Amino acid sequence: MTEINDTNQNERLDFVRQIVADDMASGKWDGRVVTRFPPEPNGYLHIGHAKSIRLNFGIAEEFGGKCNLRFDDTNPCKEEQEYVDSIIEDVRWLGGGFGDKPLFGSDYFQQMYDWAVSLIKKGKAYVCDLTAEETRQYRGTLTEPGKDSPCRNRSIEENLDLFERMKAGEFPDGSKTLKAKIDMAHPNINMRDPVMYRILHAEHHRTGDNWCIYPMYDWAHGLEDSVEGITHSICTLEFENHRPLYDWFLDALEIYHPQQIEFARLNLTYTVMSKRKLLQLVKEGYVSGWDDPRMPTVCGLRRRGFSSEAICNFCKVIGVNKFNSTIDFALLEHCLRDHLNKTSPRVMAVLKPLKVVITNYPEGQSEEMDAINNPEDPNAGTRKVPFSKVLYLEEEDFMEEPVKKFFRLAPGREVRLRYAYFITCNEVVKNDRGNIVELRCTYDPETRGGDAPDGRKVKATLHWVSAKHALDAEVRLYDHLFNKENPDEVDEGNTFLDNMNPNSLEVVTNCKIEPFLRGTKALDRWQFERIGYFCTDTDSSVEKLIFNKTVGLKDTWAKIQKQQQK
Ligand code: ATP
Ligand code: MG
């Protein structure tokens, strides 16, 4: 587990911001700061991407620069417009201001091609006939040097001719590549004549069939950064070994050269973050879609009820550093609760209803109780909650034979109904099977509003809903999608799918909600008193109300921290 910055440490610059601040001070980039967030449109964004978004857009905001949203769309096979659209929506939602339009790496294909030609002319690139398999064999290993390709010493003229014919579509997929001529004995395998272009007769989601050669990531990425005048090209640690190649290409071309900086990616307990695995969960139906509220995707978290403020604050709290670590999911929930507590109106909802009849309350009568919408927010005001003779209480708030420390309702016992009256349970009604189906209680009219004039106390305050005013709802309760802290830790022969939690979703139908929520819209956030934070689902309608449980009220992170301090 990682150590978390406290608020004071947050004031100190992280190492990336320190580099930017130093560059501003020295005038290295003439006072410019240009960053970019470069997703490949081959999946939906997840909470790990949020860390990168907040870092890149955050730096641009703080230093008066700009941050580009640039699609790294150089691989035609896995990319789709659906992903482009979802990424734009999610980046905007996370506060990424990227001007009026996103940029696309594919817009630079011609420029990249021209630069490749210029490398060939400098004798620094060649067309190679080795197959993918042969290229692997020639590359060598960490301990052995590679071998030169038989094509390595082709003449510049021949290379220019072959490369042009590759582009013209004369050769089948995989039959040739363009490679950088660097050093087959280089200690860094990435520098052993890496492939720059491969032949792929495939439709691209933006360029159609204009191209049948496509640039490799390492070749394309630095060029995209260079074209856009990026100053700080911030990426995750696994690209550290690729930096020499990033630098080599830009130096060999003698073009504008940004600085690549690597930081540690975000890992979270009970979560997989690989796009390939998330795609598999979606495609194979383990979840209902990319926005399934159990998914760590930005749209999944949003549908679950996360606010962008909570996610941004989480990114701030975890900070940025150079060491890979795994963050406890409870910390994300802690940041979430913190924001929801301040912003979510409180309402009453009964998930598993138990019918209660107030025997001494007049038949047919009802009245309206004043309820505070959010004690944390004085501007949130109050609302009316209807009270009547028949109510619902939470099943688990009653015990016929109360155990020790159970202070809620029981036969002969008096409790407070929130914002309403004291009630006392006099009778338990059961069906033929012995199940409790109804409680018969009396109320004390003197206790209206929740206080007894004689000063007598009760040990519990329960939430409730008036039966004849209640709205029916479906409530979906969630748990982690995986039951292992590290879902990728698997036994021999198993996959991460074997670590899925079979109980990650519980659908509770027949819940009873106070009428205030009648017109609720998708993604409205609520606190159901005493239960947790909830959010109106995107499939919810007036005919069928559906709520997602966002997070419970108990702060497990605070508890973990207390234990650590002991
Ligand atoms: P892949 O390359 O396997 O498709 P990716 O997660 O690297 O997946 P990209 O679309 O390339 O996806 O990521 C866009 C940006 O987000 C990159 O700069 C990448 O470094 C960053 N990023 C991705 N995952 C994380 C993470 N877990 N934590 C922080 N940044 C991340
Ligand atoms: Mg990537």
Coordinates of C-alpha atoms in Angstrom, one line a residue, residues 358-362 365 367 369 387 414 419-424 441-454 456:
I358 CA -50.1 3.1 13.8
T359 CA -53.2 1.9 15.5
N360 CA -54.1 5.1 17.3
Y361 CA -53.5 7.3 14.2
P362 CA -56.8 8.4 12.6
Q365 CA -55.6 11.2 7.9
E367 CA -49.8 15.3 7.6
M369 CA -43.4 16.7 8.3
F387 CA -46.9 10.8 7.3
E414 CA -40.2 3.0 21.9
Y419 CA -38.8 14.1 11.6
A420 CA -42.1 12.5 13.0
Y421 CA -43.1 10.9 16.2
F422 CA -42.1 8.4 18.9
I423 CA -43.7 5.1 18.3
T424 CA -44.0 2.0 20.5
C441 CA -47.6 0.3 17.0
T442 CA -49.0 3.4 18.7
Y443 CA -47.6 6.9 18.4
D444 CA -47.3 9.6 20.9
P445 CA -49.0 12.8 19.4
E446 CA -47.0 14.9 21.9
T447 CA -43.7 14.0 20.2
R448 CA -44.4 15.6 16.9
G449 CA -41.1 16.6 15.2
G450 CA -39.2 14.1 17.2
D451 CA -38.9 15.3 20.8
A452 CA -40.8 14.4 23.9
P453 CA -42.0 17.3 26.0
D454 CA -41.3 15.3 29.2
R456 CA -37.8 11.1 27.8

